[in-house]
Coordinates of N, CA, C and O in Angstrom, one line a residue:
X1 N -2.0 14.5 -2.0 CA -1.6 13.7 -3.1 C -2.6 12.5 -3.2 O -2.9 11.9 -2.1
X2 N -3.2 12.2 -4.3 CA -4.1 11.1 -4.5 C -3.4 10.1 -5.5 O -3.1 10.5 -6.6
X3 N -3.3 8.8 -5.1 CA -2.9 7.8 -6.0 C -4.1 7.0 -6.4 O -5.0 6.6 -5.6
X4 N -4.3 6.6 -7.6 CA -5.4 5.8 -8.1 C -4.9 4.5 -8.7 O -4.0 4.5 -9.6
X5 N -5.5 3.3 -8.4 CA -5.2 2.1 -8.9 C -6.5 1.4 -9.4 O -7.4 1.3 -8.6
X6 N -6.6 1.2 -10.7 CA -7.8 0.5 -11.1 C -7.5 -0.9 -11.6 O -6.4 -1.1 -12.2
X7 N -8.4 -1.9 -11.3 CA -8.1 -3.3 -11.8 C -9.4 -3.9 -12.3 O -10.5 -3.6 -11.7
X8 N -9.4 -4.6 -13.3 CA -10.6 -5.3 -13.9 C -10.3 -6.8 -13.6 O -9.3 -7.4 -14.0
X9 N -11.3 -7.4 -13.1 CA -11.4 -8.8 -12.8 C -12.4 -9.4 -13.8 O -13.5 -9.2 -13.7
X10 N -11.9 -10.4 -14.6 CA -12.8 -11.0 -15.6 C -13.2 -9.9 -16.5 O -12.5 -8.9 -16.8
X11 N -14.4 -10.0 -17.1 CA -14.9 -9.0 -18.0 C -15.9 -8.0 -17.4 O -16.4 -7.1 -18.0
X12 N -16.3 -8.3 -16.1 CA -17.4 -7.5 -15.6 C -17.1 -6.6 -14.4 O -17.7 -5.6 -14.1
X13 N -16.0 -6.9 -13.6 CA -15.8 -6.2 -12.3 C -14.6 -5.3 -12.4 O -13.5 -5.8 -12.7
X14 N -14.8 -4.0 -12.3 CA -13.6 -3.1 -12.2 C -13.7 -2.4 -10.8 O -14.7 -2.0 -10.3
X15 N -12.5 -2.5 -10.2 CA -12.4 -2.0 -8.8 C -11.4 -0.8 -8.9 O -10.3 -1.0 -9.5
X16 N -11.7 0.3 -8.3 CA -10.8 1.5 -8.3 C -10.6 1.9 -6.9 O -11.5 2.0 -6.1
X17 N -9.2 2.0 -6.5 CA -8.9 2.4 -5.2 C -8.1 3.7 -5.3 O -7.2 3.8 -6.1
X18 N -8.5 4.6 -4.4 CA -7.7 5.9 -4.3 C -7.2 6.0 -2.8 O -7.9 5.7 -1.9
X19 N -5.9 6.3 -2.8 CA -5.3 6.5 -1.4 C -4.9 8.0 -1.3 O -4.4 8.6 -2.3
X20 N -5.2 8.6 -0.1 CA -4.9 10.0 0.1 C -3.8 10.2 1.1 O -3.7 9.7 2.2
X21 N -2.8 10.9 0.6 CA -1.5 11.2 1.3 C -1.2 12.7 1.5 O -1.6 13.5 0.6
X22 N -0.4 13.1 2.5 CA 0.1 14.3 2.6 C 1.4 14.5 1.7 O 1.9 13.5 1.2
X23 N 1.8 15.7 1.4 CA 2.9 15.9 0.5 C 4.2 16.2 1.1 O 5.2 16.1 0.4
X24 N 4.3 16.4 2.4 CA 5.6 16.7 3.0 C 6.2 15.3 3.5 O 5.8 14.7 4.4
X25 N 7.2 14.8 2.7 CA 7.8 13.6 3.0 C 9.0 13.6 4.0 O 9.7 12.6 4.3
X26 N 9.3 14.8 4.5 CA 10.6 15.0 5.3 C 10.4 14.2 6.6 O 11.5 13.8 7.2
X27 N 9.2 14.0 7.1 CA 9.0 13.2 8.4 C 8.3 11.8 8.1 O 8.0 11.1 9.1
X28 N 8.2 11.5 6.9 CA 7.4 10.3 6.5 C 6.2 10.6 5.6 O 6.0 11.8 5.3
X29 N 5.5 9.6 5.3 CA 4.4 9.8 4.5 C 3.1 9.8 5.3 O 2.8 8.9 6.0
X30 N 2.3 10.9 5.2 CA 1.1 11.1 6.0 C -0.1 10.5 5.2 O -0.4 11.0 4.1
X31 N -0.6 9.4 5.8 CA -1.8 8.8 5.2 C -3.1 9.3 5.9 O -3.2 9.3 7.1
X32 N -4.0 9.7 5.1 CA -5.3 10.2 5.6 C -6.3 9.1 5.4 O -7.3 9.0 6.2
X33 N -6.3 8.3 4.4 CA -7.3 7.2 4.2 C -7.4 6.8 2.7 O -6.5 7.1 1.9
X34 N -8.5 6.1 2.4 CA -8.6 5.6 1.1 C -10.0 5.3 0.8 O -10.9 5.3 1.6
X35 N -10.4 5.3 -0.6 CA -11.7 5.0 -1.1 C -11.5 3.8 -2.1 O -10.6 3.7 -2.8
X36 N -12.5 2.9 -2.1 CA -12.5 1.8 -3.0 C -13.9 1.8 -3.6 O -15.0 2.0 -2.8
X37 N -14.1 1.7 -4.9 CA -15.4 1.7 -5.5 C -15.5 0.7 -6.6 O -14.5 0.4 -7.3
X38 N -16.7 0.2 -6.9 CA -17.0 -0.7 -7.9 C -18.5 -0.6 -8.2 O -19.2 0.1 -7.5
X39 N -19.0 -1.4 -9.1 CA -20.5 -1.4 -9.4 C -21.2 -1.9 -8.2 O -22.5 -1.6 -8.0
X40 N -20.6 -2.7 -7.3 CA -21.3 -3.3 -6.2 C -21.3 -2.3 -5.0 O -22.0 -2.6 -4.0
X41 N -20.7 -1.1 -5.1 CA -20.7 -0.2 -4.0 C -19.4 0.4 -3.7 O -18.5 0.3 -4.6
X42 N -19.2 1.0 -2.5 CA -17.9 1.6 -2.3 C -17.6 1.6 -0.7 O -18.5 1.3 0.1
X43 N -16.3 1.8 -0.4 CA -15.9 1.8 0.9 C -15.0 3.1 1.1 O -14.3 3.5 0.2
X44 N -15.1 3.6 2.3 CA -14.3 4.8 2.7 C -13.6 4.4 4.0 O -14.2 4.1 5.0
X45 N -12.2 4.5 4.0 CA -11.5 4.2 5.2 C -10.7 5.4 5.6 O -9.9 5.9 4.7
X46 N -10.8 5.8 6.8 CA -10.2 7.1 7.3 C -9.4 6.8 8.5 O -9.9 6.1 9.5
X47 N -8.2 7.2 8.6 CA -7.4 7.0 9.8 C -7.9 8.1 10.8 O -8.0 9.2 10.5
X48 N -8.1 7.6 12.0 CA -8.8 8.5 13.0 C -7.9 9.7 13.4 O -8.4 10.8 13.6
X49 N -6.5 9.5 13.4 CA -5.5 10.5 13.3 C -4.7 10.2 12.1 O -4.3 9.0 11.9
X50 N -4.3 11.2 11.3 CA -3.5 10.9 10.2 C -2.3 10.0 10.6 O -1.7 10.2 11.6
X51 N -2.1 9.0 9.8 CA -1.0 8.0 10.1 C 0.3 8.4 9.4 O 0.3 8.5 8.2
X52 N 1.3 8.6 10.1 CA 2.6 8.9 9.6 C 3.4 7.6 9.4 O 3.9 7.0 10.3
X53 N 3.6 7.3 8.1 CA 4.4 6.0 7.8 C 5.8 6.5 7.5 O 6.1 7.2 6.6
X54 N 6.8 6.0 8.4 CA 8.1 6.4 8.3 C 9.0 5.4 7.6 O 10.2 5.5 7.7
X55 N 8.5 4.4 7.0 CA 9.2 3.3 6.4 C 10.1 4.0 5.3 O 11.2 3.5 5.0
X56 N 9.7 5.0 4.7 CA 10.5 5.6 3.6 C 11.8 6.3 4.1 O 12.7 6.5 3.3
X57 N 12.0 6.4 5.4 CA 13.1 7.0 6.0 C 14.2 6.0 6.5 O 15.2 6.4 7.0
X58 N 13.8 4.7 6.3 CA 14.7 3.7 6.9 C 15.8 3.5 5.9 O 15.8 3.6 4.7
X59 N 17.0 3.0 6.5 CA 18.2 2.6 5.8 C 18.1 1.0 5.7 O 17.4 0.4 6.5
X60 N 18.7 0.4 4.7 CA 18.7 -1.1 4.6 C 19.0 -1.7 6.0 O 20.0 -1.3 6.7
X61 N 18.2 -2.7 6.4 CA 18.4 -3.4 7.7 C 17.7 -2.8 8.9 O 17.4 -3.4 9.8
X62 N 17.2 -1.5 8.7 CA 16.5 -0.9 9.9 C 15.0 -1.3 9.8 O 14.4 -1.7 8.8
X63 N 14.4 -1.1 11.0 CA 12.9 -1.5 11.2 C 12.3 -0.3 11.8 O 12.8 0.5 12.6
X64 N 10.9 -0.3 11.7 CA 10.1 0.6 12.4 C 8.7 -0.1 12.8 O 8.2 -0.9 12.0
X65 N 8.2 0.2 14.0 CA 7.0 -0.3 14.4 C 6.0 0.9 14.3 O 6.3 2.0 14.5
X66 N 4.7 0.4 14.0 CA 3.7 1.5 13.8 C 2.3 0.9 14.2 O 2.1 -0.3 14.1
X67 N 1.5 1.8 14.6 CA 0.0 1.4 15.0 C -0.9 2.5 14.7 O -0.4 3.7 14.7
X68 N -2.1 2.2 14.7 CA -3.1 3.3 14.5 C -4.6 2.7 14.5 O -4.8 1.5 14.8
X69 N -5.5 3.6 14.4 CA -6.9 3.3 14.3 C -7.5 3.8 13.1 O -7.2 4.9 12.7
X70 N -8.5 3.1 12.5 CA -9.2 3.5 11.3 C -10.7 3.3 11.6 O -11.2 2.6 12.5
X71 N -11.5 4.0 10.7 CA -13.0 3.8 10.7 C -13.3 3.5 9.2 O -12.8 4.4 8.3
X72 N -14.0 2.5 8.9 CA -14.3 2.1 7.5 C -15.9 2.1 7.4 O -16.6 1.6 8.3
X73 N -16.4 2.8 6.4 CA -17.8 2.9 6.1 C -18.0 2.2 4.7 O -17.3 2.4 3.8
X74 N -19.1 1.3 4.7 CA -19.4 0.6 3.4 C -20.8 1.1 2.9 O -21.7 1.2 3.7
X75 N -20.9 1.5 1.6 CA -22.1 2.0 1.0 C -22.5 1.1 -0.2 O -21.6 0.4 -0.8
X76 N -23.8 1.0 -0.3 CA -24.3 0.3 -1.4 C -24.1 1.1 -2.8 O -23.8 2.3 -2.6
X77 N -24.5 0.7 -3.9 CA -24.3 1.5 -5.1 C -25.1 2.8 -5.2 O -24.6 3.7 -5.9
X78 N -26.2 2.9 -4.4 CA -26.9 4.1 -4.4 C -26.4 5.1 -3.4 O -26.9 6.2 -3.3
X79 N -25.4 4.7 -2.7 CA -24.8 5.6 -1.7 C -25.4 5.5 -0.2 O -25.1 6.3 0.6
X80 N -26.2 4.5 -0.1 CA -26.8 4.2 1.3 C -25.7 3.6 2.2 O -25.1 2.6 1.8
X81 N -25.5 4.1 3.4 CA -24.6 3.5 4.3 C -25.1 2.2 4.8 O -26.2 2.1 5.4
X82 N -24.2 1.1 4.7 CA -24.5 -0.2 5.2 C -24.0 -0.5 6.5 O -24.6 -1.3 7.3
X83 N -22.7 0.0 6.7 CA -22.0 -0.3 8.0 C -20.9 0.6 8.2 O -20.3 1.2 7.3
X84 N -20.5 0.8 9.5 CA -19.4 1.5 10.0 C -18.6 0.6 10.9 O -19.2 0.1 11.9
X85 N -17.3 0.5 10.6 CA -16.5 -0.5 11.4 C -15.2 0.2 11.9 O -14.4 0.6 11.1
X86 N -15.1 0.3 13.2 CA -13.7 0.9 13.7 C -12.8 -0.3 13.8 O -13.2 -1.5 14.0
X87 N -11.5 -0.1 13.6 CA -10.5 -1.0 13.7 C -9.2 -0.5 14.2 O -8.9 0.7 14.1
X88 N -8.3 -1.3 14.7 CA -7.0 -0.8 15.0 C -6.0 -1.8 14.3 O -6.4 -2.9 13.8
X89 N -4.8 -1.3 14.1 CA -3.7 -2.1 13.5 C -2.4 -1.8 14.1 O -2.2 -0.8 14.7
X90 N -1.5 -2.8 14.0 CA -0.1 -2.6 14.3 C 0.8 -3.4 13.4 O 0.3 -4.5 12.9
X91 N 1.9 -2.9 13.1 CA 2.8 -3.6 12.1 C 4.2 -3.3 12.4 O 4.5 -2.2 13.1
X92 N 5.2 -4.1 11.9 CA 6.6 -3.8 12.1 C 7.1 -4.0 10.6 O 6.9 -5.1 10.0
X93 N 7.8 -2.9 10.2 CA 8.3 -2.9 8.8 C 9.8 -2.8 8.8 O 10.4 -2.0 9.5
X94 N 10.5 -3.7 8.0 CA 11.9 -3.7 7.9 C 12.3 -3.4 6.4 O 11.6 -3.9 5.5
X95 N 13.3 -2.5 6.2 CA 13.8 -2.3 4.9 C 14.8 -3.3 4.7 O 15.9 -3.3 5.2
X96 N 14.5 -4.3 3.8 CA 15.4 -5.4 3.5 C 16.6 -5.0 2.8 O 17.7 -5.3 3.0
X97 N 16.4 -4.1 1.7 CA 17.5 -3.6 0.9 C 17.1 -3.4 -0.5 O 15.9 -3.4 -0.9
X98 N 18.1 -3.2 -1.4 CA 17.8 -3.0 -2.8 C 17.9 -4.3 -3.6 O 18.9 -5.0 -3.4
X99 N 17.0 -4.5 -4.5 CA 16.9 -5.7 -5.4 C 16.4 -5.4 -6.7 O 15.6 -4.4 -6.9
X100 N 16.8 -6.2 -7.7 CA 16.3 -6.0 -9.0 C 15.0 -6.8 -9.1 O 14.9 -8.0 -8.7
X101 N 13.9 -6.2 -9.7 CA 12.7 -6.8 -9.9 C 12.2 -6.7 -11.3 O 12.4 -5.6 -11.9
X102 N 11.8 -7.8 -12.0 CA 11.3 -7.7 -13.3 C 9.8 -8.0 -13.4 O 9.4 -9.0 -12.8
X103 N 9.1 -7.2 -14.1 CA 7.7 -7.5 -14.5 C 7.7 -8.1 -15.9 O 8.8 -8.3 -16.4
X104 N 6.6 -8.1 -16.6 CA 6.5 -8.7 -17.9 C 7.2 -7.8 -18.9 O 7.5 -8.2 -20.0
X105 N 7.3 -6.5 -18.6 CA 7.8 -5.5 -19.6 C 9.2 -4.9 -19.3 O 9.8 -4.4 -20.2
X106 N 9.6 -4.8 -18.0 CA 10.8 -4.1 -17.8 C 11.5 -4.6 -16.5 O 10.9 -5.1 -15.6
X107 N 12.8 -4.2 -16.4 CA 13.6 -4.5 -15.2 C 13.6 -3.3 -14.4 O 13.9 -2.2 -14.9
X108 N 13.3 -3.4 -13.0 CA 13.5 -2.3 -12.1 C 14.7 -2.5 -11.3 O 14.7 -3.4 -10.4
X109 N 15.8 -1.9 -11.7 CA 17.1 -2.1 -11.0 C 17.0 -1.3 -9.6 O 16.6 -0.2 -9.6
X110 N 17.5 -2.0 -8.6 CA 17.6 -1.3 -7.3 C 16.3 -0.9 -6.7 O 16.2 0.1 -6.0
X111 N 15.3 -1.7 -6.9 CA 14.0 -1.5 -6.3 C 14.1 -1.8 -4.7 O 14.9 -2.6 -4.3
X112 N 13.4 -1.1 -4.0 CA 13.4 -1.1 -2.5 C 12.5 -2.3 -2.1 O 11.3 -2.3 -2.4
X113 N 13.0 -3.2 -1.2 CA 12.3 -4.3 -0.7 C 12.0 -4.1 0.8 O 13.0 -3.9 1.5
X114 N 10.7 -4.0 1.2 CA 10.3 -3.9 2.5 C 9.5 -5.1 2.9 O 8.8 -5.7 2.1
X115 N 9.7 -5.6 4.1 CA 8.9 -6.7 4.7 C 8.2 -6.2 5.9 O 8.7 -5.6 6.8
X116 N 6.8 -6.4 5.9 CA 6.0 -5.9 7.0 C 5.2 -7.1 7.6 O 4.6 -7.9 7.0
X117 N 5.5 -7.2 8.9 CA 4.8 -8.3 9.7 C 3.5 -7.6 10.4 O 3.7 -6.6 11.1
X118 N 2.4 -8.1 10.1 CA 1.2 -7.4 10.6 C 0.7 -8.2 11.9 O 1.0 -9.4 12.1
X119 N -0.1 -7.5 12.7 CA -0.6 -8.1 13.9 C -1.4 -9.4 13.8 O -1.5 -10.2 14.7
X120 N -2.0 -9.5 12.6 CA -2.8 -10.7 12.4 C -2.1 -12.0 12.0 O -2.6 -12.9 11.6
X121 N -0.8 -11.8 11.9 CA 0.1 -12.9 11.5 C 0.5 -12.9 10.0 O 1.3 -13.7 9.6
X122 N 0.0 -12.1 9.2 CA 0.3 -12.0 7.8 C 1.6 -11.2 7.7 O 2.0 -10.4 8.5
X123 N 2.2 -11.6 6.5 CA 3.6 -10.9 6.1 C 3.4 -10.4 4.7 O 3.0 -11.1 3.9
X124 N 3.8 -9.2 4.5 CA 3.8 -8.6 3.1 C 5.3 -8.2 2.7 O 5.9 -7.4 3.4
X125 N 5.8 -8.8 1.6 CA 7.0 -8.4 1.0 C 6.7 -7.5 -0.1 O 5.9 -7.9 -1.0
X126 N 7.1 -6.2 -0.1 CA 6.8 -5.2 -1.1 C 7.9 -4.5 -1.7 O 8.9 -4.2 -1.0
X127 N 7.9 -4.3 -3.0 CA 9.1 -3.7 -3.8 C 8.5 -2.4 -4.4 O 7.5 -2.4 -5.0
X128 N 9.2 -1.3 -4.1 CA 8.9 0.0 -4.7 C 10.0 0.5 -5.6 O 11.2 0.1 -5.5
X129 N 9.7 1.4 -6.5 CA 10.7 2.0 -7.5 C 11.7 2.9 -6.8 O 12.7 3.2 -7.5
X130 N 11.5 3.3 -5.6 CA 12.6 4.2 -4.9 C 12.7 3.9 -3.5 O 11.8 3.1 -3.0
X131 N 13.6 4.6 -2.9 CA 13.8 4.3 -1.4 C 12.8 5.0 -0.6 O 12.6 4.9 0.6
X132 N 12.0 5.9 -1.2 CA 10.8 6.6 -0.6 C 9.6 5.8 -0.9 O 9.7 4.6 -1.2
X133 N 8.5 6.5 -0.9 CA 7.3 5.8 -1.2 C 7.0 5.9 -2.7 O 6.1 6.6 -3.2
X134 N 7.8 5.2 -3.5 CA 7.7 5.3 -4.9 C 6.6 4.4 -5.4 O 5.7 4.0 -4.5
X135 N 6.5 4.1 -6.6 CA 5.4 3.2 -7.1 C 5.6 1.8 -6.8 O 6.8 1.3 -7.0
X136 N 4.6 1.2 -6.3 CA 4.7 -0.3 -6.0 C 4.9 -1.1 -7.3 O 4.1 -0.8 -8.2
X137 N 5.9 -2.0 -7.3 CA 6.1 -2.8 -8.4 C 5.5 -4.2 -8.2 O 4.9 -4.7 -9.1
X138 N 5.7 -4.7 -7.0 CA 5.2 -6.1 -6.7 C 5.0 -6.2 -5.2 O 5.6 -5.6 -4.4
X139 N 4.1 -7.0 -4.8 CA 3.8 -7.3 -3.4 C 3.4 -8.8 -3.4 O 2.6 -9.4 -4.1
X140 N 4.1 -9.5 -2.4 CA 3.8 -10.9 -2.1 C 3.3 -11.0 -0.7 O 4.1 -10.7 0.2
X141 N 2.1 -11.3 -0.5 CA 1.4 -11.4 0.8 C 1.1 -12.8 1.3 O 0.6 -13.6 0.5
X142 N 1.6 -13.1 2.5 CA 1.4 -14.4 3.0 C 0.5 -14.3 4.2 O 0.9 -13.6 5.2
X143 N -0.7 -14.9 4.2 CA -1.6 -14.8 5.3 C -1.2 -15.8 6.5 O -0.2 -16.6 6.3
X144 N -1.8 -15.7 7.6 CA -1.4 -16.4 8.9 C -1.5 -18.0 8.6 O -0.8 -18.7 9.2
X145 N -2.3 -18.3 7.6 CA -2.5 -19.8 7.3 C -1.4 -20.2 6.3 O -1.4 -21.4 6.0
X146 N -0.7 -19.3 5.7 CA 0.4 -19.6 4.8 C -0.1 -19.5 3.3 O 0.7 -19.8 2.4
X147 N -1.3 -19.1 3.1 CA -1.7 -18.8 1.6 C -1.0 -17.5 1.1 O -0.9 -16.6 1.8
X148 N -0.6 -17.6 -0.1 CA 0.2 -16.6 -0.7 C -0.5 -15.9 -1.9 O -1.1 -16.6 -2.7
X149 N -0.6 -14.6 -1.9 CA -1.1 -13.8 -3.0 C 0.0 -12.9 -3.5 O 0.6 -12.1 -2.7
X150 N 0.2 -12.8 -4.8 CA 1.1 -12.0 -5.5 C 0.4 -10.9 -6.2 O -0.4 -11.3 -7.1
X151 N 0.8 -9.7 -6.1 CA 0.2 -8.6 -6.9 C 1.4 -7.9 -7.6 O 2.4 -7.6 -7.0
X152 N 1.3 -7.8 -8.9 CA 2.3 -7.2 -9.7 C 1.7 -6.0 -10.5 O 0.6 -6.2 -11.1
X153 N 2.4 -4.9 -10.5 CA 1.9 -3.8 -11.3 C 2.5 -3.9 -12.7 O 3.7 -3.8 -12.8
X154 N 1.7 -4.2 -13.7 CA 2.2 -4.4 -15.1 C 2.3 -3.0 -15.7 O 1.3 -2.3 -15.7
X155 N 3.5 -2.7 -16.2 CA 3.8 -1.3 -16.5 C 3.8 -1.0 -18.0 O 3.2 -0.1 -18.5
X156 N 4.7 -1.8 -18.7 CA 4.8 -1.5 -20.1 C 5.6 -0.2 -20.4 O 5.7 0.3 -21.4
X157 N 6.1 0.5 -19.3 CA 6.8 1.7 -19.4 C 7.1 2.3 -18.1 O 7.1 1.7 -17.0
X158 N 7.5 3.6 -18.1 CA 7.9 4.3 -16.8 C 6.7 4.4 -15.9 O 5.6 5.0 -16.4
X159 N 6.8 3.9 -14.7 CA 5.7 4.0 -13.8 C 5.7 5.2 -12.8 O 4.8 5.3 -12.0
X160 N 6.8 5.9 -12.8 CA 6.9 7.1 -11.9 C 8.3 7.3 -11.5 O 9.2 6.7 -11.9
X161 N 8.5 8.5 -10.9 CA 9.8 8.9 -10.6 C 10.1 8.7 -9.1 O 9.2 8.8 -8.3
X162 N 11.3 8.3 -8.7 CA 11.6 8.2 -7.3 C 11.4 9.5 -6.6 O 11.5 10.5 -7.2
X163 N 11.0 9.4 -5.3 CA 10.8 10.5 -4.5 C 12.0 11.1 -3.8 O 12.1 12.1 -3.2
X164 N 13.1 10.3 -3.9 CA 14.4 10.7 -3.4 C 15.4 10.7 -4.5 O 15.4 9.8 -5.3

């Protein structure tokens, strides 16, 4: 399964991200990696072993810890490899519960709220359309210094069907 998100910043920069997932959700969501591209170049991030994200299997109040390793390659616009960077990550995710979330166009009743504490001290609060890995509606990220970034998917209509 490939999910694609494109965003335009100002009038000149369009960024497209594709995430690659396995289709069997019975044991969690299998993440293989992602690609990001723009006129400035592209990146490819691959999980060294496919990462199984089990947050979709949590009940309200439950938590899960996860860790893994990735390799990221950065390319210039002509496809020349600029760098290769290995990295590791660890996180703890809690399913907070079901909440109503509104964007500019519609109300998402019973959206799933997850809170993820990352090893670098950042915290992400994310709302999805379903208790599985539905479509992200909103994410509020707070970095270790306390700076907050809010991402909202503006829909204007149905953004997807719940996976459960």
